Short mmCIF file of C-alpha atoms in Angstrom, two decimals:
data_model
loop_
_atom_site.label_atom_id
_atom_site.label_comp_id
_atom_site.label_asym_id
_atom_site.label_seq_id
_atom_site.Cartn_x
_atom_site.Cartn_y
_atom_site.Cartn_z
CA MET A 81 36.43 31.74 21.97
CA ASN A 82 34.68 31.10 25.32
CA ASN A 83 31.14 31.64 24.06
CA PRO A 84 29.88 28.49 22.27
CA ILE A 85 26.59 30.22 21.41
CA LEU A 86 28.31 32.86 19.28
CA ASN A 87 31.24 30.71 18.16
CA GLN A 88 29.48 28.35 15.71
CA ASN A 89 29.88 27.14 12.17
CA TRP A 90 26.99 29.27 10.94
CA SER A 91 24.63 28.27 8.18
CA ALA A 92 21.67 30.26 6.86
CA GLY A 93 19.33 28.18 9.00
CA SER A 94 21.30 28.45 12.24
CA LEU A 95 21.92 32.19 11.82
CA LEU A 96 18.24 32.86 11.16
CA ARG A 97 17.29 30.73 14.16
CA PHE A 98 19.70 32.73 16.32
CA ALA A 99 18.33 36.07 15.05
CA PHE A 100 14.70 34.91 14.99
CA PRO A 101 13.82 35.78 18.62
CA THR A 102 15.16 39.30 18.13
CA ILE A 103 13.29 39.68 14.84
CA VAL A 104 10.03 38.55 16.41
CA MET A 105 10.74 40.71 19.46
CA MET A 106 11.09 43.81 17.27
CA ILE A 107 8.03 42.92 15.20
CA PHE A 108 6.02 42.46 18.37
CA MET A 109 7.31 45.78 19.71
CA GLY A 110 6.16 47.36 16.46
CA LEU A 111 2.78 45.69 16.76
CA TYR A 112 2.11 46.82 20.29
CA THR A 113 3.34 50.33 19.47
CA ILE A 114 0.92 50.55 16.57
CA VAL A 115 -1.90 49.04 18.68
CA ASP A 116 -1.18 51.75 21.25
CA THR A 117 -1.79 54.47 18.66
CA ILE A 118 -4.84 52.64 17.27
CA PHE A 119 -6.44 52.74 20.73
CA VAL A 120 -5.81 56.49 20.89
CA ALA A 121 -7.18 57.08 17.38
CA GLN A 122 -10.27 54.94 17.90
CA PHE A 123 -11.18 55.67 21.53
CA VAL A 124 -9.91 59.23 22.04
CA ASN A 125 -9.64 61.20 18.77
CA THR A 126 -7.27 62.08 15.94
CA GLU A 127 -6.14 65.23 17.77
CA ALA A 128 -4.77 62.98 20.51
CA LEU A 129 -3.11 60.84 17.82
CA SER A 130 -1.47 63.95 16.37
CA SER A 131 -0.29 64.94 19.86
CA ILE A 132 1.56 61.66 20.33
CA ASN A 133 3.53 62.40 17.18
CA ILE A 134 4.23 65.97 18.31
CA VAL A 135 6.00 64.75 21.48
CA CYS A 136 7.45 61.65 19.79
CA PRO A 137 10.90 63.31 19.36
CA VAL A 138 11.37 63.14 23.13
CA ILE A 139 10.91 59.36 22.99
CA ASN A 140 13.13 59.12 19.90
CA ILE A 141 15.97 60.85 21.73
CA THR A 142 15.49 58.66 24.80
CA VAL A 143 15.50 55.46 22.76
CA GLY A 144 18.44 56.82 20.77
CA LEU A 145 20.54 57.34 23.89
CA GLY A 146 19.68 53.86 25.16
CA THR A 147 20.38 52.27 21.79
CA MET A 148 23.62 54.22 21.42
CA ILE A 149 24.95 52.85 24.69
CA ALA A 150 23.58 49.38 23.99
CA ALA A 151 24.82 49.05 20.40
CA GLY A 152 28.17 50.73 21.05
CA GLY A 153 28.66 48.84 24.30
CA ASN A 154 27.56 45.62 22.64
CA ALA A 155 30.42 45.97 20.17
CA ILE A 156 32.90 46.38 23.05
CA ILE A 157 31.43 43.60 25.17
CA SER A 158 31.14 41.03 22.36
CA ARG A 159 34.64 41.90 21.12
CA LYS A 160 36.10 41.31 24.61
CA MET A 161 34.13 38.12 24.98
CA GLY A 162 35.53 36.98 21.63
CA ALA A 163 39.03 37.76 22.91
CA GLY A 164 38.37 35.76 26.12
CA LYS A 165 38.23 38.80 28.47
CA ILE A 166 35.04 37.72 30.23
CA GLN A 167 35.48 39.56 33.55
CA GLU A 168 36.34 42.79 31.78
CA ALA A 169 33.26 42.40 29.60
CA LYS A 170 31.09 42.04 32.73
CA GLU A 171 32.59 45.15 34.30
CA ASP A 172 31.97 47.20 31.17
CA PHE A 173 28.42 45.87 30.95
CA THR A 174 27.67 46.91 34.54
CA LEU A 175 29.13 50.37 33.98
CA LEU A 176 27.04 50.93 30.86
CA VAL A 177 23.79 49.91 32.57
CA ILE A 178 24.50 52.41 35.38
CA THR A 179 25.26 55.08 32.78
CA GLY A 180 21.95 54.41 31.03
CA ALA A 181 19.98 54.69 34.29
CA VAL A 182 21.60 58.05 35.11
CA ILE A 183 20.83 59.39 31.63
CA GLY A 184 17.19 58.32 31.98
CA PHE A 185 16.83 60.15 35.30
CA VAL A 186 18.35 63.35 33.88
CA ILE A 187 15.88 63.30 30.95
CA PHE A 188 12.97 62.76 33.35
CA LEU A 189 14.04 65.66 35.55
CA GLY A 190 14.76 68.12 32.74
CA GLY A 191 11.65 67.20 30.78
CA THR A 192 9.39 67.66 33.79
CA ILE A 193 10.83 71.07 34.70
CA TRP A 194 10.66 72.54 31.18
CA ILE A 195 7.66 70.63 29.83
CA ASP A 196 5.59 73.60 28.61
CA SER A 197 8.44 75.18 26.69
CA LEU A 198 9.42 71.79 25.29
CA ILE A 199 5.94 71.07 23.91
CA TYR A 200 5.60 74.45 22.21
CA THR A 201 9.12 74.12 20.78
CA LEU A 202 8.08 70.80 19.24
CA GLY A 203 5.37 72.63 17.31
CA ALA A 204 2.15 71.95 19.21
CA SER A 205 -0.80 74.15 18.33
CA ASP A 206 -3.10 75.50 21.05
CA LEU A 207 -5.58 72.76 20.15
CA LEU A 208 -2.99 70.00 20.61
CA PHE A 209 -1.11 71.41 23.63
CA PRO A 210 -3.37 69.94 26.39
CA TYR A 211 -3.17 66.46 24.83
CA CYS A 212 0.62 66.74 24.47
CA LYS A 213 1.10 67.77 28.10
CA ASP A 214 -1.20 65.09 29.49
CA TYR A 215 0.64 62.40 27.54
CA LEU A 216 4.21 63.56 28.05
CA LEU A 217 3.90 64.39 31.75
CA VAL A 218 2.93 60.79 32.53
CA LEU A 219 5.40 59.20 30.14
CA LEU A 220 8.36 61.13 31.57
CA LEU A 221 7.94 59.18 34.82
CA PHE A 222 8.90 56.01 32.95
CA ILE A 223 11.84 57.39 30.95
CA PRO A 224 14.55 55.68 33.11
CA ALA A 225 12.74 52.36 32.60
CA ASN A 226 12.58 53.03 28.85
CA VAL A 227 16.36 53.50 28.68
CA LEU A 228 16.99 50.32 30.67
CA GLN A 229 14.60 48.18 28.63
CA THR A 230 16.29 49.44 25.45
CA LEU A 231 19.67 48.42 26.88
CA PHE A 232 18.50 45.00 28.01
CA SER A 233 16.68 44.20 24.75
CA ASN A 234 20.03 44.48 22.98
CA LEU A 235 22.23 42.89 25.62
CA PHE A 236 20.11 39.78 26.22
CA VAL A 237 21.29 38.72 22.75
CA THR A 238 24.93 39.30 23.69
CA ALA A 239 24.40 37.26 26.85
CA GLY A 240 23.21 34.39 24.66
CA LYS A 241 19.58 34.74 25.80
CA PRO A 242 17.69 36.15 22.81
CA GLY A 243 14.68 34.03 23.73
CA LEU A 244 14.43 35.74 27.13
CA GLY A 245 14.43 39.17 25.49
CA PHE A 246 11.73 37.98 23.13
CA GLY A 247 9.59 36.57 25.92
CA LEU A 248 9.81 39.77 27.94
CA SER A 249 8.90 41.87 24.91
CA VAL A 250 5.85 39.71 24.28
CA LEU A 251 4.85 40.02 27.94
CA ALA A 252 5.41 43.79 27.94
CA GLY A 253 3.49 44.20 24.70
CA ALA A 254 0.58 42.12 25.90
CA ALA A 255 0.49 44.09 29.15
CA ASN A 256 0.59 47.37 27.22
CA ILE A 257 -2.36 46.36 25.05
CA ALA A 258 -4.36 45.10 28.04
CA LEU A 259 -3.60 48.22 30.06
CA ASP A 260 -4.50 50.45 27.12
CA TYR A 261 -7.93 48.84 27.09
CA ILE A 262 -8.29 49.18 30.86
CA PHE A 263 -7.01 52.76 31.14
CA ILE A 264 -8.42 54.22 27.90
CA VAL A 265 -11.68 52.31 27.38
CA LEU A 266 -12.78 51.13 30.84
CA CYS A 267 -11.36 53.93 33.00
CA SER A 268 -11.82 56.70 30.38
CA LEU A 269 -8.40 58.20 31.14
CA GLY A 270 -7.93 59.25 27.52
CA ILE A 271 -4.42 60.00 26.36
CA GLN A 272 -3.08 59.75 29.92
CA GLY A 273 -4.24 56.15 29.92
CA ALA A 274 -2.22 55.51 26.76
CA ALA A 275 0.88 56.93 28.47
CA LEU A 276 0.31 54.76 31.54
CA GLY A 277 -0.05 51.62 29.41
CA THR A 278 3.13 52.42 27.52
CA GLY A 279 5.02 53.24 30.71
CA PHE A 280 4.15 49.97 32.42
CA GLY A 281 5.19 48.24 29.21
CA TYR A 282 8.65 49.77 29.70
CA LEU A 283 8.81 48.66 33.32
CA ILE A 284 8.38 44.93 32.74
CA PRO A 285 11.57 44.22 30.69
CA ALA A 286 13.51 46.82 32.69
CA ALA A 287 12.70 45.20 36.03
CA ALA A 288 13.18 41.69 34.65
CA GLY A 289 16.56 42.63 33.20
CA LEU A 290 17.73 44.02 36.53
CA VAL A 291 16.68 40.82 38.30
CA TYR A 292 18.17 38.48 35.68
CA PHE A 293 21.58 40.14 35.42
CA THR A 294 21.82 40.45 39.21
CA ARG A 295 21.20 36.73 39.75
CA ASN A 296 22.85 35.34 36.61
CA LYS A 297 26.28 33.79 37.14
CA GLY A 298 26.89 32.91 33.50
CA THR A 299 28.39 34.69 30.52
CA LEU A 300 27.15 38.20 31.29
CA SER A 301 26.06 39.55 34.68
CA PHE A 302 26.39 42.50 37.05
CA THR A 303 29.66 42.72 38.89
CA GLY A 304 31.81 45.29 40.64
CA THR A 305 32.99 48.04 38.35
CA THR A 306 34.77 51.37 38.28
CA LEU A 307 34.16 54.56 36.34
CA LYS A 308 35.99 54.12 33.04
CA TRP A 309 35.41 57.13 30.83
CA ALA A 310 37.24 55.45 27.95
CA VAL A 311 34.60 52.69 27.83
CA ILE A 312 31.71 55.18 27.99
CA ARG A 313 33.28 57.33 25.27
CA GLU A 314 33.94 54.36 23.01
CA SER A 315 30.41 53.05 23.54
CA CYS A 316 28.93 56.44 22.67
CA PHE A 317 31.21 56.75 19.66
CA ASN A 318 30.57 53.22 18.39
CA GLY A 319 26.84 53.63 18.86
CA SER A 320 26.71 57.21 17.60
CA SER A 321 25.11 56.08 14.34
CA GLU A 322 22.18 54.62 16.28
CA MET A 323 21.91 57.84 18.27
CA ALA A 324 22.21 59.85 15.07
CA GLY A 325 19.48 57.71 13.56
CA GLN A 326 17.07 58.33 16.45
CA LEU A 327 18.02 62.01 16.67
CA ALA A 328 17.43 62.33 12.97
CA THR A 329 14.08 60.58 13.41
CA ALA A 330 13.23 63.18 16.03
CA VAL A 331 14.27 66.00 13.72
CA THR A 332 12.51 64.59 10.67
CA THR A 333 9.37 63.90 12.72
CA PHE A 334 9.43 67.54 13.76
CA LEU A 335 9.91 68.63 10.14
CA PHE A 336 7.14 66.30 8.93
CA ASN A 337 4.79 67.67 11.59
CA SER A 338 5.64 71.27 10.72
CA ALA A 339 5.21 70.70 6.99
CA MET A 340 1.90 68.89 7.44
CA MET A 341 0.62 71.50 9.90
CA ASN A 342 1.35 74.21 7.32
CA LEU A 343 -0.18 72.28 4.42
CA LEU A 344 -3.17 70.50 5.95
CA GLY A 345 -3.40 71.42 9.65
CA GLU A 346 -4.05 68.90 12.44
CA ASN A 347 -5.50 66.33 10.00
CA GLY A 348 -2.22 66.38 8.09
CA VAL A 349 -0.28 65.74 11.29
CA ALA A 350 -2.58 62.80 12.08
CA ALA A 351 -1.99 61.39 8.58
CA ILE A 352 1.81 61.61 8.85
CA THR A 353 1.56 60.02 12.31
CA ILE A 354 -0.15 57.01 10.74
CA MET A 355 2.59 56.82 8.11
CA ILE A 356 5.47 57.08 10.60
CA TYR A 357 4.09 54.39 12.91
CA SER A 358 3.32 52.12 9.97
CA GLN A 359 6.88 52.58 8.72
CA PHE A 360 8.23 51.63 12.14
CA LEU A 361 6.16 48.44 12.16
CA LEU A 362 7.27 47.39 8.68
CA ASN A 363 10.93 48.26 9.38
CA THR A 364 11.09 45.99 12.43
CA LEU A 365 12.00 42.97 10.28
CA TYR A 366 15.25 44.63 9.16
CA ILE A 367 15.99 46.18 12.52
CA GLY A 368 15.40 42.93 14.40
CA TYR A 369 17.65 40.94 12.09
CA SER A 370 20.43 43.54 12.28
CA MET A 371 20.25 43.59 16.08
CA GLY A 372 20.15 39.80 16.20
CA VAL A 373 23.32 39.21 14.18
CA ALA A 374 25.32 42.17 15.55
CA PRO A 375 26.87 40.16 18.45
CA VAL A 376 27.97 37.47 15.98
CA ILE A 377 29.68 40.07 13.76
CA GLY A 378 31.37 41.68 16.77
CA PHE A 379 32.47 38.30 18.12
CA TYR A 380 34.17 37.22 14.89
CA TYR A 381 35.75 40.63 14.50
CA GLY A 382 37.19 40.18 18.00
CA ASN A 383 38.68 36.72 17.36
CA GLY A 384 39.63 37.31 13.72
CA ASN A 385 37.66 34.42 12.17
CA ASN A 386 37.36 35.78 8.63
CA ILE A 387 35.80 32.62 7.19
CA GLN A 388 32.78 32.80 9.47
CA GLN A 389 32.58 36.58 9.08
CA LYS A 390 32.23 36.21 5.31
CA LYS A 391 29.63 33.51 5.70
CA VAL A 392 27.54 35.64 8.09
CA PHE A 393 27.75 38.64 5.74
CA HIS A 394 26.63 36.77 2.62
CA ILE A 395 23.75 35.10 4.45
CA SER A 396 22.69 38.50 5.76
CA ILE A 397 22.71 40.19 2.36
CA ARG A 398 20.50 37.46 0.90
CA PHE A 399 18.09 37.74 3.81
CA ILE A 400 17.88 41.53 3.57
CA ALA A 401 17.20 41.35 -0.18
CA ALA A 402 14.36 38.85 0.25
CA ALA A 403 12.90 40.73 3.22
CA SER A 404 12.96 44.03 1.30
CA VAL A 405 10.84 42.60 -1.51
CA LEU A 406 8.44 41.03 0.99
CA VAL A 407 7.95 44.20 3.04
CA PHE A 408 7.50 46.31 -0.09
CA ALA A 409 4.79 43.95 -1.35
CA ILE A 410 2.98 44.06 1.99
CA SER A 411 3.08 47.86 2.10
CA LYS A 412 2.02 48.18 -1.53
CA PHE A 413 -1.03 45.95 -1.32
CA PHE A 414 -2.13 46.36 2.30
CA GLY A 415 -1.34 50.05 2.88
CA PRO A 416 -4.99 51.21 2.78
CA TYR A 417 -5.99 48.50 5.26
CA ILE A 418 -3.24 49.64 7.66
CA VAL A 419 -4.52 53.23 7.41
CA TRP A 420 -8.07 52.02 8.03
CA LEU A 421 -7.00 50.73 11.44
CA PHE A 422 -6.39 54.33 12.51
CA ALA A 423 -9.11 56.30 10.74
CA GLU A 424 -12.54 55.69 9.24
CA ASP A 425 -12.43 55.38 5.46
CA THR A 426 -14.80 58.35 5.12
CA SER A 427 -12.56 60.73 7.10
CA GLU A 428 -10.18 63.32 5.71
CA VAL A 429 -7.30 61.79 7.67
CA TYR A 430 -7.86 58.43 5.92
CA CYS A 431 -7.95 60.02 2.46
CA ILE A 432 -4.71 61.91 3.06
CA ALA A 433 -2.80 58.88 4.37
CA ALA A 434 -4.27 56.29 1.95
CA ASN A 435 -3.40 58.46 -1.06
CA GLY A 436 0.18 58.81 0.15
CA PHE A 437 0.87 55.16 1.04
CA PRO A 438 1.43 53.86 -2.53
CA ILE A 439 4.18 56.46 -3.07
CA PHE A 440 5.65 56.13 0.41
CA SER A 441 5.88 52.33 0.16
CA TYR A 442 8.79 52.37 -2.32
CA ASN A 443 11.18 53.28 0.50
CA PHE A 444 10.94 49.70 1.82
CA LEU A 445 12.87 48.39 -1.19
CA PHE A 446 15.94 50.31 -0.02
CA CYS A 447 15.86 50.86 3.74
CA GLY A 448 16.65 47.24 4.69
CA LEU A 449 20.19 47.40 3.31
CA ASN A 450 20.66 50.87 4.78
CA ASN A 451 19.67 49.67 8.27
CA TYR A 452 21.87 46.58 8.06
CA THR A 453 24.93 48.44 6.77
CA SER A 454 24.84 50.96 9.60
CA ALA A 455 24.34 48.24 12.23
CA MET A 456 27.15 46.14 10.75
CA PHE A 457 29.72 48.93 10.97
CA THR A 458 28.66 49.58 14.56
CA ALA A 459 29.23 45.89 15.36
CA LEU A 460 32.66 46.17 13.72
CA SER A 461 33.46 49.03 16.13
CA ASN A 462 33.65 51.51 13.26
CA GLY A 463 31.40 54.17 14.74
CA LYS A 464 32.79 56.81 12.39
CA VAL A 465 31.45 55.18 9.23
CA SER A 466 28.21 54.11 10.89
CA ALA A 467 27.55 57.62 12.20
CA ALA A 468 28.42 59.17 8.84
CA LEU A 469 25.95 56.87 7.08
CA SER A 470 23.18 57.74 9.53
CA PHE A 471 23.94 61.46 9.27
CA VAL A 472 23.89 61.48 5.47
CA ARG A 473 20.75 59.34 5.36
CA THR A 474 18.66 61.45 7.65
CA PHE A 475 20.05 64.93 8.24
CA GLY A 476 21.48 65.14 4.73
CA LEU A 477 18.95 63.43 2.48
CA LEU A 478 15.66 63.05 4.33
CA ALA A 479 15.65 66.44 6.06
CA CYS A 480 16.52 68.21 2.81
CA GLY A 481 13.79 66.28 1.02
CA ILE A 482 11.16 67.29 3.58
CA LEU A 483 12.22 70.93 3.35
CA LEU A 484 12.51 71.14 -0.44
CA LEU A 485 10.17 68.67 -2.15
CA PRO A 486 6.86 70.02 -0.75
CA ARG A 487 7.74 73.39 -2.27
CA ILE A 488 7.83 71.72 -5.68
CA TRP A 489 5.07 69.08 -5.48
CA GLY A 490 3.08 70.03 -2.37
CA ILE A 491 1.73 67.04 -0.41
CA THR A 492 3.17 64.62 -3.00
CA GLY A 493 6.61 65.98 -2.12
CA ILE A 494 6.07 64.87 1.48
CA TRP A 495 5.39 61.29 0.37
CA LEU A 496 8.36 61.30 -2.05
CA ALA A 497 10.88 62.52 0.54
CA VAL A 498 11.45 59.13 2.20
CA PRO A 499 11.70 56.93 -0.96
CA ILE A 500 14.13 59.38 -2.61
CA ALA A 501 16.28 59.61 0.51
CA GLU A 502 16.35 55.83 1.04
CA GLY A 503 17.01 55.11 -2.64
CA THR A 504 19.96 57.52 -2.74
CA MET A 505 21.28 56.09 0.52
CA PHE A 506 21.04 52.58 -0.92
CA LEU A 507 23.73 53.56 -3.43
CA VAL A 508 25.91 55.08 -0.70
CA SER A 509 25.56 51.97 1.49
CA THR A 510 26.47 49.69 -1.41
CA PHE A 511 29.59 51.76 -2.11
CA CYS A 512 30.69 51.55 1.54
CA LEU A 513 30.18 47.78 1.67
CA ILE A 514 32.37 47.35 -1.40
CA TYR A 515 34.99 49.85 -0.24
CA TYR A 516 35.50 48.24 3.20
CA GLN A 517 35.20 44.63 2.08
CA THR A 518 38.94 43.93 2.11
CA ARG A 519 39.56 45.69 5.41
CA TYR A 520 36.99 43.64 7.35
CA SER A 521 37.17 40.43 5.31
CA TYR A 522 33.41 39.95 4.92
#
């Protein structure tokens, strides 16, 4: 009850205002990520674009580990803050940031040592291998910063500073875009320039977060801590759905790349790269909202305020429904224009991606509720259900769709895999929300 920012009488307007900085932050992250790939496609070539997607699973796993600790730890920290255990929340926060930094260094070290084997394992052809190595070798240097900026982007909200997280994301994104232009266009560094721009984009919020939480004396800050395995385990367990989601993204990206390489070669990989990055951009609205309201859900779960918990849930469901229709409409009508940003409309890559977008776009009707449901159960410290939902959604439904549907419908099966998986998962998510309604009083 000691956090007046989280402990409010929420209305639709106030909840959306609270989540708004995180929503915009995620949208901006999506925008600068897609601009990054547009620079590569326009000023290097589509082989370089394909190479980014080949090594993308490494980044997915890195972000997944950071998000797992952040989301799972956020549930612990916000719950303890709700119960009035402020000092304990600070200690756990400090421990989890240290844990994230160590994980980032281990990934950097292992990735650098085994980089050649890693790239070939991810499915790079001989044509794409040099691009993959040039990109990944540079980006690995910034992996610890990537983990930290993922942690801080979540935990600024818990600290009651969503606007700071937003501002840093805007700054990092603007720097990334500017540095892409400098490194790729002016300095002609090619795909290595793209990696440098992205890496420095990671550094800005990571460094700012370290400075802020070191100097901050308010709700959440660095303090003395001890190694508490129980906290680390609970954070990993609570956030396992987020890790499962990113791991599944890595696996499905690998499967998409393999299927497209077999069907259409490097042009097919470039086309699926466009689709995956476009999906990430359009999903940021759901992801940002879910991240933004997660501390509120965790806080009311911690102090047992069922009235406010119900209000937050019903507002959220209405928002997700409206956002799903909006995003679907955008993808349906503007899909070809999004593809055009990456490839000339006379190229084979454009034809492949533009023909697939109208089918692929139906997934946006369903994935908003699926994202929110998983994030909500994480915030409620029910990592088991959240992880199960993520596993079924990706490893169970999407991976099976990628493996089976192309054998029946060829390239059309690739585009159908995501809408069918998300539509089926929509039914599963709805069932879980109904089943657990009494238990969590939402």
